[in-house]
mmCIF file of C-alpha atoms and ligand atoms in Angstrom:
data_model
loop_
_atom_site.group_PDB
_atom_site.id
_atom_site.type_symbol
_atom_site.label_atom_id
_atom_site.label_comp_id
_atom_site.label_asym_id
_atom_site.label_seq_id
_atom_site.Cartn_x
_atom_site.Cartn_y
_atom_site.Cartn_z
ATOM 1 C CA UNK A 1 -17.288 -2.399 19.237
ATOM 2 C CA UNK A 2 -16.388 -5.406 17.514
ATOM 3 C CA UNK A 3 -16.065 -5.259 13.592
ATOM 4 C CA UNK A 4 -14.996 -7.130 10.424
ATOM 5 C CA UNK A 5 -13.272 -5.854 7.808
ATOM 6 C CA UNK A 6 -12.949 -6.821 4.444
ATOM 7 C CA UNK A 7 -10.556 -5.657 1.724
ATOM 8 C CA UNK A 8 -10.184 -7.258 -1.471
ATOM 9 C CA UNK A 9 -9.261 -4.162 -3.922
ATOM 10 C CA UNK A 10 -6.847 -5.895 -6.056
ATOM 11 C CA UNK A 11 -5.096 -9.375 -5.706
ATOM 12 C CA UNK A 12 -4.950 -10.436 -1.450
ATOM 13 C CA UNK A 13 -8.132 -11.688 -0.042
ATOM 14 C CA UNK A 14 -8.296 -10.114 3.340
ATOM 15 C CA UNK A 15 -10.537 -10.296 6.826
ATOM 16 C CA UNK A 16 -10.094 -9.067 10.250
ATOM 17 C CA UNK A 17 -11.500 -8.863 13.063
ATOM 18 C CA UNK A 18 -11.316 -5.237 15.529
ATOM 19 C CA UNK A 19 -12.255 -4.609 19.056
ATOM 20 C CA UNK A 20 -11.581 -1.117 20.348
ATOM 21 C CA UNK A 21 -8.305 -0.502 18.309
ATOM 22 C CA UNK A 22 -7.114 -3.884 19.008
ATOM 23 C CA UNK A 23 -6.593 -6.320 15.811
ATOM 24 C CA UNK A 24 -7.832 -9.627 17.255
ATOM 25 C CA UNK A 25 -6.964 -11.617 13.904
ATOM 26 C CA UNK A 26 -5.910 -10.299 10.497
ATOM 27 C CA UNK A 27 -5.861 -13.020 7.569
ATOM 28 C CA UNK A 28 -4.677 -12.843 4.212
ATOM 29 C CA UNK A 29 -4.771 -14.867 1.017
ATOM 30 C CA UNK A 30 -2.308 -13.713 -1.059
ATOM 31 C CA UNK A 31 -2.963 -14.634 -5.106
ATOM 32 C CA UNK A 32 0.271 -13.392 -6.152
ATOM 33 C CA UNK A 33 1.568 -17.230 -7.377
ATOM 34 C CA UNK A 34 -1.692 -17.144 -10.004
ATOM 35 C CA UNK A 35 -0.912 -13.634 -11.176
ATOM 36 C CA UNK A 36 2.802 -14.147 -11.158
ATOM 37 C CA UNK A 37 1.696 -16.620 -14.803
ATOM 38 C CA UNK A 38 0.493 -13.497 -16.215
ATOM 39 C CA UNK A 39 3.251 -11.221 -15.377
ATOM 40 C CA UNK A 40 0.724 -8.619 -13.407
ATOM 41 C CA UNK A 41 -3.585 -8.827 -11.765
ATOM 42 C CA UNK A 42 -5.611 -10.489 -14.313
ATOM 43 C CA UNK A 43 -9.001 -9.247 -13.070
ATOM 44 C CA UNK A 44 -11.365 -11.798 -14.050
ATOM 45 C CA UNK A 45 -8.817 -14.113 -11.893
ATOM 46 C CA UNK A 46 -8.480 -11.810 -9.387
ATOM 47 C CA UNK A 47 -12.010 -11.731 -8.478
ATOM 48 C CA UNK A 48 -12.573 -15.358 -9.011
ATOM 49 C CA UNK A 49 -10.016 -15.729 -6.409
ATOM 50 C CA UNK A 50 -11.842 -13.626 -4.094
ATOM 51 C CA UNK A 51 -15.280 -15.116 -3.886
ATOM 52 C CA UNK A 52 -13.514 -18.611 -3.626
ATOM 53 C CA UNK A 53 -11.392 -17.379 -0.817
ATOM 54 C CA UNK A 54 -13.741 -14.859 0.758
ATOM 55 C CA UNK A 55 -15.265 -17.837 3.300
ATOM 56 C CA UNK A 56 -12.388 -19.748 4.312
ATOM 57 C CA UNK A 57 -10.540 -16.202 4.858
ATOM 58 C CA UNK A 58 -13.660 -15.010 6.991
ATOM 59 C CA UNK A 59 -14.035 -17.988 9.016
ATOM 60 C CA UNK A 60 -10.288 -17.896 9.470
ATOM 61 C CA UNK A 61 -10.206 -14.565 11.164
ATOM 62 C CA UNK A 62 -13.219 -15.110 12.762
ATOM 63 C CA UNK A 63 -11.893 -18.460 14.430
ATOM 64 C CA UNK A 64 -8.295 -16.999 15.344
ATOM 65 C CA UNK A 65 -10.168 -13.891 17.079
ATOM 66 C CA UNK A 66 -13.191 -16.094 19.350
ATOM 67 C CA UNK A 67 -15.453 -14.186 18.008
ATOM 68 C CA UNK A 68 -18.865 -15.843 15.948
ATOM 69 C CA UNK A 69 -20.999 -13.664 13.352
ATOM 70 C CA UNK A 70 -23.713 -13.128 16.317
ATOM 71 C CA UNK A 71 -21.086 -11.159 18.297
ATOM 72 C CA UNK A 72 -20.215 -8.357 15.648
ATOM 73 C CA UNK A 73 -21.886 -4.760 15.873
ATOM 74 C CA UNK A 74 -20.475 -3.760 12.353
ATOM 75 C CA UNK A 75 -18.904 -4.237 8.947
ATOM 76 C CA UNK A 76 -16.460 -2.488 7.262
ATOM 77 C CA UNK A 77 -15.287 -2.652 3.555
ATOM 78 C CA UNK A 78 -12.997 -1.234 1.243
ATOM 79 C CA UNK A 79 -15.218 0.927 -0.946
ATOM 80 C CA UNK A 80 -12.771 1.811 -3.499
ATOM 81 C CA UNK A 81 -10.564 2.426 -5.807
ATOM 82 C CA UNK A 82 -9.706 -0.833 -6.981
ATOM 83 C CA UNK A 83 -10.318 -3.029 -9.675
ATOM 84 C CA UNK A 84 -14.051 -3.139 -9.816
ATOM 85 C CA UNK A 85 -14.877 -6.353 -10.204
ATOM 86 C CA UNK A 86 -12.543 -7.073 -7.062
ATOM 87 C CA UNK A 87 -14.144 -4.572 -5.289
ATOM 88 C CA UNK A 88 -17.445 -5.953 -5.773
ATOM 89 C CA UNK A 89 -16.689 -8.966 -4.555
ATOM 90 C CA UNK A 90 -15.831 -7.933 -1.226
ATOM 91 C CA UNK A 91 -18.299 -5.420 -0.971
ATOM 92 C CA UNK A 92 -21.586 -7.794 -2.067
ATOM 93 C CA UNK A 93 -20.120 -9.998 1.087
ATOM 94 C CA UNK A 94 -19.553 -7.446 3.262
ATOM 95 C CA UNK A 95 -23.498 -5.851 2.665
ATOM 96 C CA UNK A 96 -24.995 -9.584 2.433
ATOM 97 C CA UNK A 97 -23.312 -10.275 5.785
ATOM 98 C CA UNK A 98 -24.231 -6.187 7.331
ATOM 99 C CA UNK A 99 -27.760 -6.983 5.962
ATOM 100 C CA UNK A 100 -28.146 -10.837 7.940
ATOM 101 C CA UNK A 101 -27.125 -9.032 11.428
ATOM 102 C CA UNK A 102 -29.096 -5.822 10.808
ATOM 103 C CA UNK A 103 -25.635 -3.674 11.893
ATOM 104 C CA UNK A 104 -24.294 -0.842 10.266
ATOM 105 C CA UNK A 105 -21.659 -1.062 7.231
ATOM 106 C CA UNK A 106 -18.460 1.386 7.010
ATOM 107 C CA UNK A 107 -17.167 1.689 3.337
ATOM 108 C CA UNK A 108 -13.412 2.790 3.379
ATOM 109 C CA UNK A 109 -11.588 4.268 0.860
ATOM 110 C CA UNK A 110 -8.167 2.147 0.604
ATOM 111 C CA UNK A 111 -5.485 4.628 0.080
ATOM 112 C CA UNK A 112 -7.052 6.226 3.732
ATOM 113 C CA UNK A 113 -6.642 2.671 4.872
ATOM 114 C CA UNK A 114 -2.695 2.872 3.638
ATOM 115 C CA UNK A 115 -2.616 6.288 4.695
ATOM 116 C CA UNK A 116 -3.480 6.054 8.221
ATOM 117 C CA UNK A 117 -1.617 2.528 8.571
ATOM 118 C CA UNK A 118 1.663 3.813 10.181
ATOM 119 C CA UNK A 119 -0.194 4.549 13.839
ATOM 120 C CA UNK A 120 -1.230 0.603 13.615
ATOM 121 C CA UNK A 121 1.465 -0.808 16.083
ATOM 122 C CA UNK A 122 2.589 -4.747 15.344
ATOM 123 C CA UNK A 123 2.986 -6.123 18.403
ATOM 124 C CA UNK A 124 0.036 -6.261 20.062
ATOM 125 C CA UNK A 125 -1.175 -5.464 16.998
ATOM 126 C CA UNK A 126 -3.345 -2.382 18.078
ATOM 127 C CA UNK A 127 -4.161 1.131 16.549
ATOM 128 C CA UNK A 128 -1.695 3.887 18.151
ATOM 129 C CA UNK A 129 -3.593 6.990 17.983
ATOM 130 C CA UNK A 130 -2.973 8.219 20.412
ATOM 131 C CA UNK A 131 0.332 9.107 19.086
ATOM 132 C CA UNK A 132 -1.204 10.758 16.075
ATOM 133 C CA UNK A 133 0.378 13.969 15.118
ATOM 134 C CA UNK A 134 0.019 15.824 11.818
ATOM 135 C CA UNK A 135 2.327 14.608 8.550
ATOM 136 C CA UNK A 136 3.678 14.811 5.319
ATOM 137 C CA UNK A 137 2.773 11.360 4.304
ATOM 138 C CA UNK A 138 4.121 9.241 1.380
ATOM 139 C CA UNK A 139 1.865 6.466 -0.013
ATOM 140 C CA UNK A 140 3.681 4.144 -2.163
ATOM 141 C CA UNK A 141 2.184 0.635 -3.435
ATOM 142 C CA UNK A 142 1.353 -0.982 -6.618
ATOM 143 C CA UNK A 143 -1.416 0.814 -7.830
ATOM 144 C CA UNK A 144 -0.635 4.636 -6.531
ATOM 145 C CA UNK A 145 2.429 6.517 -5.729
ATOM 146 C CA UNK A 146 0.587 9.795 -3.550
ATOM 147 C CA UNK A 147 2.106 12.510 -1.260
ATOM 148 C CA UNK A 148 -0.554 13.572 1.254
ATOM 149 C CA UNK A 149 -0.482 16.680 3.695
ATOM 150 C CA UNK A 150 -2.087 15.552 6.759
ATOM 151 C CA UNK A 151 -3.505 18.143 8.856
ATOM 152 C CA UNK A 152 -5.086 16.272 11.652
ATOM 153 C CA UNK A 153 -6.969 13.057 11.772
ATOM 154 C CA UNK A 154 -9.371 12.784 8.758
ATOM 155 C CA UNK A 155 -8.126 16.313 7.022
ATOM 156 C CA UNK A 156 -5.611 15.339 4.480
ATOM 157 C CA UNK A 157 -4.887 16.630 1.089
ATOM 158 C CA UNK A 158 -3.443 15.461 -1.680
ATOM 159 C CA UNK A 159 -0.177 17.033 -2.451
ATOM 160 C CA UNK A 160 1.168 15.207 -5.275
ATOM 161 C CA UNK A 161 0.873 11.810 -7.498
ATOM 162 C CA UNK A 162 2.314 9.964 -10.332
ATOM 163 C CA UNK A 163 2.031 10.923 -13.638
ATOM 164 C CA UNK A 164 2.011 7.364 -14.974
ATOM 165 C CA UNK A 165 3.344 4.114 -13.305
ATOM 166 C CA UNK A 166 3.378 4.123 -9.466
ATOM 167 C CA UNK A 167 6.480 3.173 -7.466
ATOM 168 C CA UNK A 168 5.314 -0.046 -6.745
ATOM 169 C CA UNK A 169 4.713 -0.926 -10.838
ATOM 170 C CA UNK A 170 8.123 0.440 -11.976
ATOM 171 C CA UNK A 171 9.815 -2.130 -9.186
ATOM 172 C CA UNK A 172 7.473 -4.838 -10.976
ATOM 173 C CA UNK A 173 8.186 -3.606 -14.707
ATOM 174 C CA UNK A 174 11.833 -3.519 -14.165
ATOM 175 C CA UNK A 175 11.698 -6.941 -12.300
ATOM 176 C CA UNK A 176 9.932 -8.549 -15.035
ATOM 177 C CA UNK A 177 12.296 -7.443 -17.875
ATOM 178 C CA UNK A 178 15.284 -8.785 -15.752
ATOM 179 C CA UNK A 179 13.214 -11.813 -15.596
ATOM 180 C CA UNK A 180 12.213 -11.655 -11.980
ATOM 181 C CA UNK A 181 8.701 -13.209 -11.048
ATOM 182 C CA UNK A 182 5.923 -10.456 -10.653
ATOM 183 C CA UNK A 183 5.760 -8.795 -7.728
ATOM 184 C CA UNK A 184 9.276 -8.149 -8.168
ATOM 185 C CA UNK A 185 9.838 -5.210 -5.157
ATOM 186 C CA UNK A 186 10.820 -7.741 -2.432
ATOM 187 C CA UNK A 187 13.030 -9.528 -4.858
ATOM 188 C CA UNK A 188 14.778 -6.606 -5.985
ATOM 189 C CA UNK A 189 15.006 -5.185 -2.480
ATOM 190 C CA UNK A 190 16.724 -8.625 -1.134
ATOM 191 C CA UNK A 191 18.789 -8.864 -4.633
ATOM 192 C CA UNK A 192 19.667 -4.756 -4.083
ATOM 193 C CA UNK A 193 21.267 -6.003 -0.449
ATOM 194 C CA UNK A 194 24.562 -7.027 -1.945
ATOM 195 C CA UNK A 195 24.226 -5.089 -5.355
ATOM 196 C CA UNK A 196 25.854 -1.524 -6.414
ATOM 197 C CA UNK A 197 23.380 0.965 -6.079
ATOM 198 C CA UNK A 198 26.216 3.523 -7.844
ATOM 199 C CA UNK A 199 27.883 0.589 -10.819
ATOM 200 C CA UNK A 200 24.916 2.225 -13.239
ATOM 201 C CA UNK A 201 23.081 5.375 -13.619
ATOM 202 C CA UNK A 202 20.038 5.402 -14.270
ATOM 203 C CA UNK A 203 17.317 8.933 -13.866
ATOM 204 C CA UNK A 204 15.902 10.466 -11.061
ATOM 205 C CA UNK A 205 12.603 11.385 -13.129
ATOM 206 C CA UNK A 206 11.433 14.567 -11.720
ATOM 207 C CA UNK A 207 13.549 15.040 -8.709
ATOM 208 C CA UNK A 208 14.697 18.626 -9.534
ATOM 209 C CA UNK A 209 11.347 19.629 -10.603
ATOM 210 C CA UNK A 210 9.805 21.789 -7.926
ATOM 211 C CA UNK A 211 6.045 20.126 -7.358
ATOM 212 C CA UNK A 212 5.463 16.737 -5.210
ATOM 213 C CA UNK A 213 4.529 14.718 -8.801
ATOM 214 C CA UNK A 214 6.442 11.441 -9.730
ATOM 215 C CA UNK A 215 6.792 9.862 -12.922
ATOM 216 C CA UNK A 216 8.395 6.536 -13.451
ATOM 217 C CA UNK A 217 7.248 5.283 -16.588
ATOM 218 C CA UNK A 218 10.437 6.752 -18.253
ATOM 219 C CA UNK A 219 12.734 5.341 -15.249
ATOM 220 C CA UNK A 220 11.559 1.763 -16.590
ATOM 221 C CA UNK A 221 12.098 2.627 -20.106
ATOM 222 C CA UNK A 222 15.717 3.496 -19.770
ATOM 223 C CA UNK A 223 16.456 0.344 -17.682
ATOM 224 C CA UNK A 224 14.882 -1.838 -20.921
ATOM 225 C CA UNK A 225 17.284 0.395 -22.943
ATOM 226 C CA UNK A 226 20.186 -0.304 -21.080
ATOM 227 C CA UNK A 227 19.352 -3.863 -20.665
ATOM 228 C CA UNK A 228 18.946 -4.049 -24.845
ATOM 229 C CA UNK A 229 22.215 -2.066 -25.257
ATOM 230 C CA UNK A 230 23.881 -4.880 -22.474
ATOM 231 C CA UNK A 231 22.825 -8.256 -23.637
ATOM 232 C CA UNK A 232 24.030 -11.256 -21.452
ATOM 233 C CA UNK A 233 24.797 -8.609 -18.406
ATOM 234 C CA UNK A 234 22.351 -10.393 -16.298
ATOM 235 C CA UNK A 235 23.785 -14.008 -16.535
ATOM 236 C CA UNK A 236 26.319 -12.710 -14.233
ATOM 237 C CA UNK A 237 24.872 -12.995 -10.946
ATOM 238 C CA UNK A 238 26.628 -9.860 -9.337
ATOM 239 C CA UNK A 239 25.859 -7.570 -12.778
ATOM 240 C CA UNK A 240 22.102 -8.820 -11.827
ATOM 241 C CA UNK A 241 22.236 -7.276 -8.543
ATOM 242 C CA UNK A 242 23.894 -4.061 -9.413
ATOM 243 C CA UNK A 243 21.180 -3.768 -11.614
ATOM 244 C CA UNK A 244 18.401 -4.188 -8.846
ATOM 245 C CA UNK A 245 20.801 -1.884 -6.679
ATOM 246 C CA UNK A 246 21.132 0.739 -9.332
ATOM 247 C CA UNK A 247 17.440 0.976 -10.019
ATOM 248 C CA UNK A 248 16.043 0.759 -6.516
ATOM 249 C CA UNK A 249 18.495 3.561 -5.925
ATOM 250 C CA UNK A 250 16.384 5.957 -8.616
ATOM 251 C CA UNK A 251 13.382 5.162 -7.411
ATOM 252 C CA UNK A 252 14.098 5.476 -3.766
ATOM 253 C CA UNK A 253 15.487 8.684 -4.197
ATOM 254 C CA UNK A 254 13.077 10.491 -6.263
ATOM 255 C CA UNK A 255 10.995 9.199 -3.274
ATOM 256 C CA UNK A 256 12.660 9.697 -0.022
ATOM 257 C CA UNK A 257 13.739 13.322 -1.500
ATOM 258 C CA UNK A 258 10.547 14.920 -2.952
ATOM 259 C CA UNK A 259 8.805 13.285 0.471
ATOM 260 C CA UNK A 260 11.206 15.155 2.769
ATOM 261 C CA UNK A 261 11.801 18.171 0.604
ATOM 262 C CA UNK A 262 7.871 18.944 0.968
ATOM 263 C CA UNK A 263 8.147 18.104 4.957
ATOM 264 C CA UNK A 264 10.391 20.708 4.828
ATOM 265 C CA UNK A 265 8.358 23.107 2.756
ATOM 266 C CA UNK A 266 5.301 22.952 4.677
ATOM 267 C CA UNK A 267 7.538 23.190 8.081
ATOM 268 C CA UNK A 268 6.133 19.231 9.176
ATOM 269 C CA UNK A 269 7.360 17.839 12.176
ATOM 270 C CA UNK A 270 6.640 13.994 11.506
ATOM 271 C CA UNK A 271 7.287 12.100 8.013
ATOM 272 C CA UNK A 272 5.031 9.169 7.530
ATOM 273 C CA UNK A 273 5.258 6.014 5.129
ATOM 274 C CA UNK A 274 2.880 3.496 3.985
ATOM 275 C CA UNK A 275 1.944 1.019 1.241
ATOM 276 C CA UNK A 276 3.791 -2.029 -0.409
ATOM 277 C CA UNK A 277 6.528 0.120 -1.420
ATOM 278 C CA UNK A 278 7.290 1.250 2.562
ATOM 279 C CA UNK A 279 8.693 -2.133 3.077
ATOM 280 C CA UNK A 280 11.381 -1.467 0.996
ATOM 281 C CA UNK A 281 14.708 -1.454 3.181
ATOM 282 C CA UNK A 282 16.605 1.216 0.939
ATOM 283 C CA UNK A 283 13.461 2.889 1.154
ATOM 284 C CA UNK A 284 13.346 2.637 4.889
ATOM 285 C CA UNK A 285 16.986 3.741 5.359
ATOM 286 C CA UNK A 286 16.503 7.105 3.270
ATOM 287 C CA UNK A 287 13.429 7.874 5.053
ATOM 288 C CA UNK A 288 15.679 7.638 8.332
ATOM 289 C CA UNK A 289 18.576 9.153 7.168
ATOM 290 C CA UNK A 290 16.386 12.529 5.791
ATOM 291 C CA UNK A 291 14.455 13.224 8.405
ATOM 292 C CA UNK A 292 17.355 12.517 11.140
ATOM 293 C CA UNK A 293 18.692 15.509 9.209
ATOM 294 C CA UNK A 294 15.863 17.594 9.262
ATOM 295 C CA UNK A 295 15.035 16.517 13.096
ATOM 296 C CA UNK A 296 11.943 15.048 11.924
ATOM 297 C CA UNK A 297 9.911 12.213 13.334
ATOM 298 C CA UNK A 298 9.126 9.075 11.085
ATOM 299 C CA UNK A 299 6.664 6.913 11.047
ATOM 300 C CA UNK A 300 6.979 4.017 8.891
ATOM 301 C CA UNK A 301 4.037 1.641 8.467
ATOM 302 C CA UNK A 302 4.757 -1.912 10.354
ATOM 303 C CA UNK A 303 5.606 -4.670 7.506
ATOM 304 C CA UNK A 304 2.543 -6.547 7.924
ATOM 305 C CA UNK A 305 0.202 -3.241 7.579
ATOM 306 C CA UNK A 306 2.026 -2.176 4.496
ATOM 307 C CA UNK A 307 0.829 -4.702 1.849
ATOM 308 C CA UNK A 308 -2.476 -4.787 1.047
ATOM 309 C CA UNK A 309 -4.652 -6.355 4.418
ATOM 310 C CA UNK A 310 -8.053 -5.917 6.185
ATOM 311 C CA UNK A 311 -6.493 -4.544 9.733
ATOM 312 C CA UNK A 312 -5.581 -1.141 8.534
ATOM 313 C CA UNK A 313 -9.228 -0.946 6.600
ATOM 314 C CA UNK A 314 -11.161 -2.198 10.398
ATOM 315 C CA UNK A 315 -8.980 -0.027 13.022
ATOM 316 C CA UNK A 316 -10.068 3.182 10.321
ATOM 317 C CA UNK A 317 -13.547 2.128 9.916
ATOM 318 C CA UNK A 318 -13.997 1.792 13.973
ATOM 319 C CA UNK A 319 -12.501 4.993 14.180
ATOM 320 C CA UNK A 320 -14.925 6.388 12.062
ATOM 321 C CA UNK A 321 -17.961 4.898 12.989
ATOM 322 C CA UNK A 322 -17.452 5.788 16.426
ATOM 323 C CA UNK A 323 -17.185 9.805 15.178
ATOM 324 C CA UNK A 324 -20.266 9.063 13.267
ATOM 325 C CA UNK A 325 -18.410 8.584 10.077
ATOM 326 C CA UNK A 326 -18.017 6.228 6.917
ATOM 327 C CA UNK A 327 -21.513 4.549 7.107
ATOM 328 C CA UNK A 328 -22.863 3.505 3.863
ATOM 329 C CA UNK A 329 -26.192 2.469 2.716
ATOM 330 C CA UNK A 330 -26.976 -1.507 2.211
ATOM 331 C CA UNK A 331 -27.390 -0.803 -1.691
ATOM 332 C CA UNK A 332 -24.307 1.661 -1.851
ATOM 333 C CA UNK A 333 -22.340 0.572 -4.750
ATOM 334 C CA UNK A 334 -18.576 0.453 -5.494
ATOM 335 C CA UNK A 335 -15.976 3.224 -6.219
ATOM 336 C CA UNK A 336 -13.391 1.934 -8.152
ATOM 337 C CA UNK A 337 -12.234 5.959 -9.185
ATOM 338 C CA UNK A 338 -12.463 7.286 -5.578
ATOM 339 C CA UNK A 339 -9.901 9.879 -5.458
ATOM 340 C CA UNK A 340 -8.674 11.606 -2.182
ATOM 341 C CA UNK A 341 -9.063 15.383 -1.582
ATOM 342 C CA UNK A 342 -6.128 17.405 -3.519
ATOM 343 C CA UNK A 343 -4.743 20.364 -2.014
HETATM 344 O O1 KG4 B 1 0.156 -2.034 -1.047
HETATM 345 P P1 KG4 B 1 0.338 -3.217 -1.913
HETATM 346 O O2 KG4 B 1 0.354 -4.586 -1.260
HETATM 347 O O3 KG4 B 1 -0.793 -3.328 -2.995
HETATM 348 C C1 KG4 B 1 -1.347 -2.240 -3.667
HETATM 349 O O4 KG4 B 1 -2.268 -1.580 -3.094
HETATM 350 O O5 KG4 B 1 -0.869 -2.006 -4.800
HETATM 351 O O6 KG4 B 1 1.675 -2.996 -2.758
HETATM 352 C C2 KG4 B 1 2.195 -3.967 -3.639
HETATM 353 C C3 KG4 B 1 3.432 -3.389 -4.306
HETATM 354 C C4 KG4 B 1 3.994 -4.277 -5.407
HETATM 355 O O7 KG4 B 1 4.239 -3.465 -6.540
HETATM 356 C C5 KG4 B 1 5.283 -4.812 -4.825
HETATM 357 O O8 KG4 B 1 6.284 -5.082 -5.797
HETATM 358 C C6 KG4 B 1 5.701 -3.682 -3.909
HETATM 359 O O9 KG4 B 1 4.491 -3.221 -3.342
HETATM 360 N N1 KG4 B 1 6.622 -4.113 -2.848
HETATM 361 C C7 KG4 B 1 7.895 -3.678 -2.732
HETATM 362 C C8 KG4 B 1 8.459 -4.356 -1.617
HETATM 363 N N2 KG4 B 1 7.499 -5.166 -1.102
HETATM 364 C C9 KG4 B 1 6.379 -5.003 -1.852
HETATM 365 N N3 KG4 B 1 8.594 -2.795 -3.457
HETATM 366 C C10 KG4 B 1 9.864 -2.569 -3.092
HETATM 367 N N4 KG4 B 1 10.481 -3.183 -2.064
HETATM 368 C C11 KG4 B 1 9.816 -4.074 -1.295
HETATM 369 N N5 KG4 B 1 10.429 -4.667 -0.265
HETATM 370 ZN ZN1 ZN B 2 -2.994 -1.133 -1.355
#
């Protein structure tokens, strides 16, 4: 089978083409410089964006992978959640396009996209099923910080989520009140490299508290205290990395410890990791470290299938088109609320 995929839930543009678990092209266009104006997604831009970029992006990933419009036997889109007019965008191409060739259309739900992403290997980029096993599974990006019990392939339950701001918007937030351009994650991660995680302290919200919730809303808020109580700290470049050091240490440890203390609970032999967030190094190192100790397996997503793209949304949809799965009607409309199962 040979499939496009299209995701465009929030701010990339993305296309790619799949043939039997093997991602022949995967293109992005990132709109992060036009957001980065407005400090966070403006929407109406956002989609704008899209349907400019939706055709060059296509033809892209249909050029790098040989393959013409004639030769695909299905679609695939990200359904939801999202930003809904985002969504729409992608999803109006993806049924005009399903509709033209008369082949079926697969609407995937994104956080199963990010979820499943750690069994896509980089290089050949190709999905590793094969390999699958059965997971406590941290999702951590922009829009949603989730811990998900997977069971088996498909049979996943939500175990826990954020109460307010997700990972991925608490790296932002804090970024942009040090000043940092939005997204501010990567920054801080590369700033954190030669920073103090331990010159401040800042919270571990909801580390001791025995469920799999997060909350980082308040994390943020005491960093924006601190920096009120400290003006002028940040001209000093080293003060400015401790900072990013100090804060990417709370987060990533609320994270890496309520992720392996319910692998633990539920007795799971493999850890995995996925979402913008699971590029963080720190991150990445904590991961390692905690489930070396607890002689579980991780699985971190590859870089390039963390952030948002359009090969983790094709290898699923294949996967579940060939089981007889995730086919939606022509007229089927967005879901810009889709929640996963909860446990
Ligand atoms: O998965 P993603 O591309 O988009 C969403 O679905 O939200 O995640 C984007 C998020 C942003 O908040 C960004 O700051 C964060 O992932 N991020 C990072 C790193 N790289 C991206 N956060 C921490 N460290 C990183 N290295
Ligand atoms: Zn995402």
């Amino acid at each position: 089978m040979t499939l496009l995929a299209i995701e465009t839930s929030c701010d990339e543009t993305g296309v790619a083409i799949i043939r039997e678990g093997r991602v022949l092209s995967n293109v992005v266009a990132s709109q992060t410089a036009i957001h980065a104006e407005y400090g966070g997604v403006v929407p109406e831009l956002a989609t704008r964006e899209h349907l400019r970029n939706f055709m060059p992006v296509a033809a892209e990933a249909l050029r790098q992978a040989s393959v013409t419009p004639a030769g695909l036997d299905a679609v695939a889109v990200t359904r939801g959640p999202g930003l809904p007019s985002a969504l729409l965008a992608g999803l109006k191409a993806g049924q005009a396009l399903a509709f033209c060739l008369r082949k079926p259309i697969a609407g995937i739900h994104h956080l199963e996209a990010h979820l499943y992403s750690p069994w896509i290997l980089a290089d050949p980029p190709r999905g590793d099923f094969a390999q699958f096993e059965p997971s406590v599974s941290l999702v951590a990006s922009g829009g949603h910080t989730l811990l998900v019990h997977v069971r088996g392939l498909f049979n996943h339950r939500v175990l826990g989520a954020t109460l307010d701001d997700a990972a991925g918007e608490c790296f932002d937030k804090i970024g942009k009140l040090m000043g940092l351009a939005y997204p501010a994650g990567a920054q801080i991660d590369r700033l954190a490299a030669d920073g103090n995680p331990k010159a401040f302290q800042f919270p571990r919200p909801m580390l001791a508290e025995a469920n799999d919730d997060f909350s980082f809303a308040g994390l943020k808020t005491s960093v924006r205290y601190f920096l009120e109580k400290n003006p002028g700290l940040l001209d000093d470049p080293r003060r400015l990395r401790d900072v990013c050091a100090s804060a990417q240490a709370a987060i990533v440890e609320v994270l890496a410890g309520k992720t392996a203390r319910a692998a633990r609970r539920l007795g799971a032999r493999c850890v995995t990791a996925s979402g913008g967030v699971a590029c963080n190094n720190a991150l990445r190192r904590e991961l390692a470290a905690a489930c070396a100790q607890a002689g579980m397996r991780l699985r971190l997503a590859e870089r390039v299938f963390s952030t948002d793209n359009a090969a983790m949304i094709g290898i699923l949809a294949e996967r579940k088109l060939m089981a007889g799965a995730g086919e939606m009607d022509l007229d089927a409309e967005i879901e810009p609320n889709w929640a996963l199962p909860l446990a």
